[in-house]
Amino acid sequence: MDTSELHKLADTLRKARIDRVPIPPSSKTYPSLDVRRAFEVQRITVENAVSKDGDRLVGYKLGNIAKVMQDAFGLDQPDYGFLLASLFIYQGTNISLDKLIKPYVELEPAFVLKKHLRGPNVTAADVINAVDYAIPAVEIIDSRVENWAIGLEDTLADNGSTGAVILGGTP
């Protein structure tokens, strides 16, 4: 895939999210989509959200970390994504399902960091030392892919199928 195709896919996924109309799996439309290119689509998506929509990058997510969730979606490893400020919903707020395509709910731990983690050699001890506190979270996953027919490349390009996040109360 060339750069223009990566941008086109990012725009197609953005439109699917805004219009709440799912699209065929990206890996079917773009057979050369691989993990590296899917991460590039994520990066483009986040850049567009910040530059075009005035959004803000506030964190990162791991998805499908439980084997049961991987099995449910036909994956063999977790996925990853960016968390934007616009994805967060206040605890106790009613959620309008018509803003989502086909949502599922996952209970997740959320870790608030007191310092950044950078570099390829981050250790478990570095992570433990960087965590300020943990709180419960509800992640609403919502794929832009028709019928959740996702492979790893599809969910990565779709920013880890992120729909919304609700953080629990104080730690």
PDB file of C-alpha atoms in Angstrom:
ATOM      1  CA  MET A   1       0.000   0.000   0.000  1.00  0.00           C
ATOM      2  CA  ASP A   2       1.272   3.450  -0.800  1.00  0.00           C
ATOM      3  CA  THR A   3       0.807   6.556   1.328  1.00  0.00           C
ATOM      4  CA  SER A   4      -2.282   7.719  -0.566  1.00  0.00           C
ATOM      5  CA  GLU A   5      -4.009   4.363   0.069  1.00  0.00           C
ATOM      6  CA  LEU A   6      -3.167   4.554   3.786  1.00  0.00           C
ATOM      7  CA  HIS A   7      -4.714   8.031   3.943  1.00  0.00           C
ATOM      8  CA  LYS A   8      -7.739   6.863   1.951  1.00  0.00           C
ATOM      9  CA  LEU A   9      -8.288   3.969   4.374  1.00  0.00           C
ATOM     10  CA  ALA A  10      -7.957   6.298   7.378  1.00  0.00           C
ATOM     11  CA  ASP A  11     -10.538   8.629   5.790  1.00  0.00           C
ATOM     12  CA  THR A  12     -12.873   5.700   5.015  1.00  0.00           C
ATOM     13  CA  LEU A  13     -12.718   4.488   8.635  1.00  0.00           C
ATOM     14  CA  ARG A  14     -13.292   8.059   9.902  1.00  0.00           C
ATOM     15  CA  LYS A  15     -16.362   8.414   7.662  1.00  0.00           C
ATOM     16  CA  ALA A  16     -17.690   5.020   8.811  1.00  0.00           C
ATOM     17  CA  ARG A  17     -17.326   6.157  12.446  1.00  0.00           C
ATOM     18  CA  ILE A  18     -19.000   9.525  11.836  1.00  0.00           C
ATOM     19  CA  ASP A  19     -21.818   8.111   9.676  1.00  0.00           C
ATOM     20  CA  ARG A  20     -22.128   4.941  11.824  1.00  0.00           C
ATOM     21  CA  VAL A  21     -22.120   2.802   8.701  1.00  0.00           C
ATOM     22  CA  PRO A  22     -19.805  -0.227   8.776  1.00  0.00           C
ATOM     23  CA  ILE A  23     -17.465  -1.034   5.903  1.00  0.00           C
ATOM     24  CA  PRO A  24     -16.078  -4.309   4.541  1.00  0.00           C
ATOM     25  CA  PRO A  25     -12.920  -5.542   6.264  1.00  0.00           C
ATOM     26  CA  SER A  26      -9.984  -3.307   5.349  1.00  0.00           C
ATOM     27  CA  SER A  27      -7.836  -6.397   4.765  1.00  0.00           C
ATOM     28  CA  LYS A  28     -10.254  -7.497   2.018  1.00  0.00           C
ATOM     29  CA  THR A  29     -10.333  -4.083   0.342  1.00  0.00           C
ATOM     30  CA  TYR A  30      -6.559  -3.709   0.702  1.00  0.00           C
ATOM     31  CA  PRO A  31      -5.046  -7.243   0.616  1.00  0.00           C
ATOM     32  CA  SER A  32      -1.550  -5.833   1.208  1.00  0.00           C
ATOM     33  CA  LEU A  33      -2.628  -4.339   4.562  1.00  0.00           C
ATOM     34  CA  ASP A  34      -0.287  -5.762   7.172  1.00  0.00           C
ATOM     35  CA  VAL A  35       0.348  -4.961  10.829  1.00  0.00           C
ATOM     36  CA  ARG A  36       2.941  -2.264  10.053  1.00  0.00           C
ATOM     37  CA  ARG A  37       0.631  -0.509   7.604  1.00  0.00           C
ATOM     38  CA  ALA A  38      -2.339  -0.871   9.975  1.00  0.00           C
ATOM     39  CA  PHE A  39      -0.354   0.958  12.663  1.00  0.00           C
ATOM     40  CA  GLU A  40       0.374   3.670  10.090  1.00  0.00           C
ATOM     41  CA  VAL A  41      -3.378   4.013   9.441  1.00  0.00           C
ATOM     42  CA  GLN A  42      -3.859   4.423  13.212  1.00  0.00           C
ATOM     43  CA  ARG A  43      -1.221   7.167  13.284  1.00  0.00           C
ATOM     44  CA  ILE A  44      -2.873   8.979  10.364  1.00  0.00           C
ATOM     45  CA  THR A  45      -6.282   8.640  12.049  1.00  0.00           C
ATOM     46  CA  VAL A  46      -4.990  10.210  15.263  1.00  0.00           C
ATOM     47  CA  GLU A  47      -3.209  13.010  13.391  1.00  0.00           C
ATOM     48  CA  ASN A  48      -6.442  13.758  11.506  1.00  0.00           C
ATOM     49  CA  ALA A  49      -8.517  13.702  14.705  1.00  0.00           C
ATOM     50  CA  VAL A  50      -6.159  16.219  16.281  1.00  0.00           C
ATOM     51  CA  SER A  51      -5.653  18.459  13.238  1.00  0.00           C
ATOM     52  CA  LYS A  52      -9.141  18.277  11.631  1.00  0.00           C
ATOM     53  CA  ASP A  53     -11.408  17.677  14.626  1.00  0.00           C
ATOM     54  CA  GLY A  54      -9.494  19.506  17.376  1.00  0.00           C
ATOM     55  CA  ASP A  55      -9.238  16.312  19.430  1.00  0.00           C
ATOM     56  CA  ARG A  56      -6.409  15.465  21.822  1.00  0.00           C
ATOM     57  CA  LEU A  57      -4.345  12.330  22.390  1.00  0.00           C
ATOM     58  CA  VAL A  58      -4.676  11.391  26.068  1.00  0.00           C
ATOM     59  CA  GLY A  59      -3.598   7.753  26.308  1.00  0.00           C
ATOM     60  CA  TYR A  60      -3.237   4.310  24.840  1.00  0.00           C
ATOM     61  CA  LYS A  61      -5.162   1.062  25.056  1.00  0.00           C
ATOM     62  CA  LEU A  62      -4.634  -2.639  24.873  1.00  0.00           C
ATOM     63  CA  GLY A  63      -7.610  -4.544  23.573  1.00  0.00           C
ATOM     64  CA  ASN A  64      -8.628  -8.161  23.437  1.00  0.00           C
ATOM     65  CA  ILE A  65      -6.223  -9.013  26.234  1.00  0.00           C
ATOM     66  CA  ALA A  66      -8.435 -11.838  27.507  1.00  0.00           C
ATOM     67  CA  LYS A  67      -8.252 -15.109  25.589  1.00  0.00           C
ATOM     68  CA  VAL A  68     -12.060 -15.336  25.602  1.00  0.00           C
ATOM     69  CA  MET A  69     -12.265 -11.980  23.758  1.00  0.00           C
ATOM     70  CA  GLN A  70      -9.591 -13.032  21.273  1.00  0.00           C
ATOM     71  CA  ASP A  71     -11.536 -16.227  20.608  1.00  0.00           C
ATOM     72  CA  ALA A  72     -14.791 -14.277  20.195  1.00  0.00           C
ATOM     73  CA  PHE A  73     -13.263 -12.134  17.456  1.00  0.00           C
ATOM     74  CA  GLY A  74     -11.000 -14.720  15.868  1.00  0.00           C
ATOM     75  CA  LEU A  75      -7.758 -13.096  17.014  1.00  0.00           C
ATOM     76  CA  ASP A  76      -4.658 -14.733  18.441  1.00  0.00           C
ATOM     77  CA  GLN A  77      -3.134 -11.726  20.196  1.00  0.00           C
ATOM     78  CA  PRO A  78      -4.144  -8.398  21.743  1.00  0.00           C
ATOM     79  CA  ASP A  79      -4.615  -5.249  19.702  1.00  0.00           C
ATOM     80  CA  TYR A  80      -3.584  -1.710  20.475  1.00  0.00           C
ATOM     81  CA  GLY A  81      -4.934   1.768  19.956  1.00  0.00           C
ATOM     82  CA  PHE A  82      -4.821   5.419  20.866  1.00  0.00           C
ATOM     83  CA  LEU A  83      -7.236   7.061  23.283  1.00  0.00           C
ATOM     84  CA  LEU A  84      -8.535  10.470  22.286  1.00  0.00           C
ATOM     85  CA  ALA A  85     -10.230  12.913  24.646  1.00  0.00           C
ATOM     86  CA  SER A  86     -13.455  12.714  22.614  1.00  0.00           C
ATOM     87  CA  LEU A  87     -13.810   9.005  23.462  1.00  0.00           C
ATOM     88  CA  PHE A  88     -14.317   9.558  27.180  1.00  0.00           C
ATOM     89  CA  ILE A  89     -17.792   9.603  28.700  1.00  0.00           C
ATOM     90  CA  TYR A  90     -18.440  10.730  32.249  1.00  0.00           C
ATOM     91  CA  GLN A  91     -19.484   8.053  34.716  1.00  0.00           C
ATOM     92  CA  GLY A  92     -23.279   8.092  35.152  1.00  0.00           C
ATOM     93  CA  THR A  93     -23.912   9.630  31.730  1.00  0.00           C
ATOM     94  CA  ASN A  94     -26.561   8.040  29.531  1.00  0.00           C
ATOM     95  CA  ILE A  95     -25.075   6.624  26.361  1.00  0.00           C
ATOM     96  CA  SER A  96     -26.979   6.918  23.114  1.00  0.00           C
ATOM     97  CA  LEU A  97     -26.574   3.656  21.226  1.00  0.00           C
ATOM     98  CA  ASP A  98     -27.400   5.381  17.947  1.00  0.00           C
ATOM     99  CA  LYS A  99     -23.911   6.950  18.095  1.00  0.00           C
ATOM    100  CA  LEU A 100     -22.368   3.490  17.812  1.00  0.00           C
ATOM    101  CA  ILE A 101     -22.466   0.764  15.164  1.00  0.00           C
ATOM    102  CA  LYS A 102     -22.445  -2.559  17.032  1.00  0.00           C
ATOM    103  CA  PRO A 103     -21.019  -2.003  20.507  1.00  0.00           C
ATOM    104  CA  TYR A 104     -19.718  -4.490  23.043  1.00  0.00           C
ATOM    105  CA  VAL A 105     -18.640  -3.752  26.597  1.00  0.00           C
ATOM    106  CA  GLU A 106     -15.386  -4.805  28.229  1.00  0.00           C
ATOM    107  CA  LEU A 107     -14.375  -4.208  31.827  1.00  0.00           C
ATOM    108  CA  GLU A 108     -10.778  -3.037  31.953  1.00  0.00           C
ATOM    109  CA  PRO A 109      -8.250  -1.722  34.424  1.00  0.00           C
ATOM    110  CA  ALA A 110      -7.116   1.828  33.623  1.00  0.00           C
ATOM    111  CA  PHE A 111      -3.679   2.941  34.701  1.00  0.00           C
ATOM    112  CA  VAL A 112      -2.955   6.619  35.255  1.00  0.00           C
ATOM    113  CA  LEU A 113       0.738   7.270  34.857  1.00  0.00           C
ATOM    114  CA  LYS A 114       2.802   9.797  36.786  1.00  0.00           C
ATOM    115  CA  LYS A 115       5.635   9.699  34.252  1.00  0.00           C
ATOM    116  CA  HIS A 116       6.130   8.779  30.609  1.00  0.00           C
ATOM    117  CA  LEU A 117       7.324   5.392  29.414  1.00  0.00           C
ATOM    118  CA  ARG A 118       9.585   5.644  26.382  1.00  0.00           C
ATOM    119  CA  GLY A 119      11.932   3.494  24.403  1.00  0.00           C
ATOM    120  CA  PRO A 120      12.285  -0.093  23.324  1.00  0.00           C
ATOM    121  CA  ASN A 121      13.800  -1.341  26.579  1.00  0.00           C
ATOM    122  CA  VAL A 122      11.021  -0.516  29.041  1.00  0.00           C
ATOM    123  CA  THR A 123      10.961  -3.129  31.796  1.00  0.00           C
ATOM    124  CA  ALA A 124       8.155  -4.342  34.046  1.00  0.00           C
ATOM    125  CA  ALA A 125       9.835  -2.441  36.896  1.00  0.00           C
ATOM    126  CA  ASP A 126       9.743   0.766  34.790  1.00  0.00           C
ATOM    127  CA  VAL A 127       6.009   0.281  34.252  1.00  0.00           C
ATOM    128  CA  ILE A 128       5.321  -0.337  37.939  1.00  0.00           C
ATOM    129  CA  ASN A 129       7.287   2.793  38.876  1.00  0.00           C
ATOM    130  CA  ALA A 130       5.454   4.891  36.279  1.00  0.00           C
ATOM    131  CA  VAL A 131       1.935   4.007  37.499  1.00  0.00           C
ATOM    132  CA  ASP A 132       0.387   6.623  39.767  1.00  0.00           C
ATOM    133  CA  TYR A 133      -2.853   4.700  40.392  1.00  0.00           C
ATOM    134  CA  ALA A 134      -5.307   2.270  38.813  1.00  0.00           C
ATOM    135  CA  ILE A 135      -9.065   2.675  38.449  1.00  0.00           C
ATOM    136  CA  PRO A 136     -11.795   0.535  36.923  1.00  0.00           C
ATOM    137  CA  ALA A 137     -12.909   1.370  33.415  1.00  0.00           C
ATOM    138  CA  VAL A 138     -15.562   0.291  30.972  1.00  0.00           C
ATOM    139  CA  GLU A 139     -14.484   0.204  27.370  1.00  0.00           C
ATOM    140  CA  ILE A 140     -17.169   0.229  24.737  1.00  0.00           C
ATOM    141  CA  ILE A 141     -15.643  -1.387  21.693  1.00  0.00           C
ATOM    142  CA  ASP A 142     -17.285  -0.633  18.370  1.00  0.00           C
ATOM    143  CA  SER A 143     -15.841  -1.846  15.103  1.00  0.00           C
ATOM    144  CA  ARG A 144     -16.274   0.069  11.885  1.00  0.00           C
ATOM    145  CA  VAL A 145     -15.972  -3.313  10.121  1.00  0.00           C
ATOM    146  CA  GLU A 146     -19.155  -5.089   9.018  1.00  0.00           C
ATOM    147  CA  ASN A 147     -20.289  -7.824  11.395  1.00  0.00           C
ATOM    148  CA  TRP A 148     -17.053  -7.621  13.376  1.00  0.00           C
ATOM    149  CA  ALA A 149     -15.373  -9.672  10.613  1.00  0.00           C
ATOM    150  CA  ILE A 150     -11.960  -8.547  11.816  1.00  0.00           C
ATOM    151  CA  GLY A 151      -8.456  -9.852  11.599  1.00  0.00           C
ATOM    152  CA  LEU A 152      -5.625  -8.250  13.512  1.00  0.00           C
ATOM    153  CA  GLU A 153      -4.863  -5.836  10.661  1.00  0.00           C
ATOM    154  CA  ASP A 154      -8.504  -4.726  10.522  1.00  0.00           C
ATOM    155  CA  THR A 155      -8.819  -3.960  14.221  1.00  0.00           C
ATOM    156  CA  LEU A 156      -5.427  -2.234  14.333  1.00  0.00           C
ATOM    157  CA  ALA A 157      -6.308  -0.009  11.361  1.00  0.00           C
ATOM    158  CA  ASP A 158      -9.598   0.720  13.160  1.00  0.00           C
ATOM    159  CA  ASN A 159      -7.691   1.950  16.237  1.00  0.00           C
ATOM    160  CA  GLY A 160      -8.304  -1.210  18.225  1.00  0.00           C
ATOM    161  CA  SER A 161     -12.074  -0.995  17.589  1.00  0.00           C
ATOM    162  CA  THR A 162     -12.338   1.757  20.162  1.00  0.00           C
ATOM    163  CA  GLY A 163     -15.799   3.254  20.679  1.00  0.00           C
ATOM    164  CA  ALA A 164     -15.817   4.972  24.082  1.00  0.00           C
ATOM    165  CA  VAL A 165     -14.314   4.782  27.553  1.00  0.00           C
ATOM    166  CA  ILE A 166     -15.918   5.357  30.943  1.00  0.00           C
ATOM    167  CA  LEU A 167     -13.516   5.713  33.849  1.00  0.00           C
ATOM    168  CA  GLY A 168     -14.584   4.607  37.297  1.00  0.00           C
ATOM    169  CA  GLY A 169     -14.535   6.811  40.386  1.00  0.00           C
ATOM    170  CA  THR A 170     -11.521   7.836  42.359  1.00  0.00           C
ATOM    171  CA  PRO A 171      -8.947   5.173  43.193  1.00  0.00           C
TER     172      PRO A 171
END
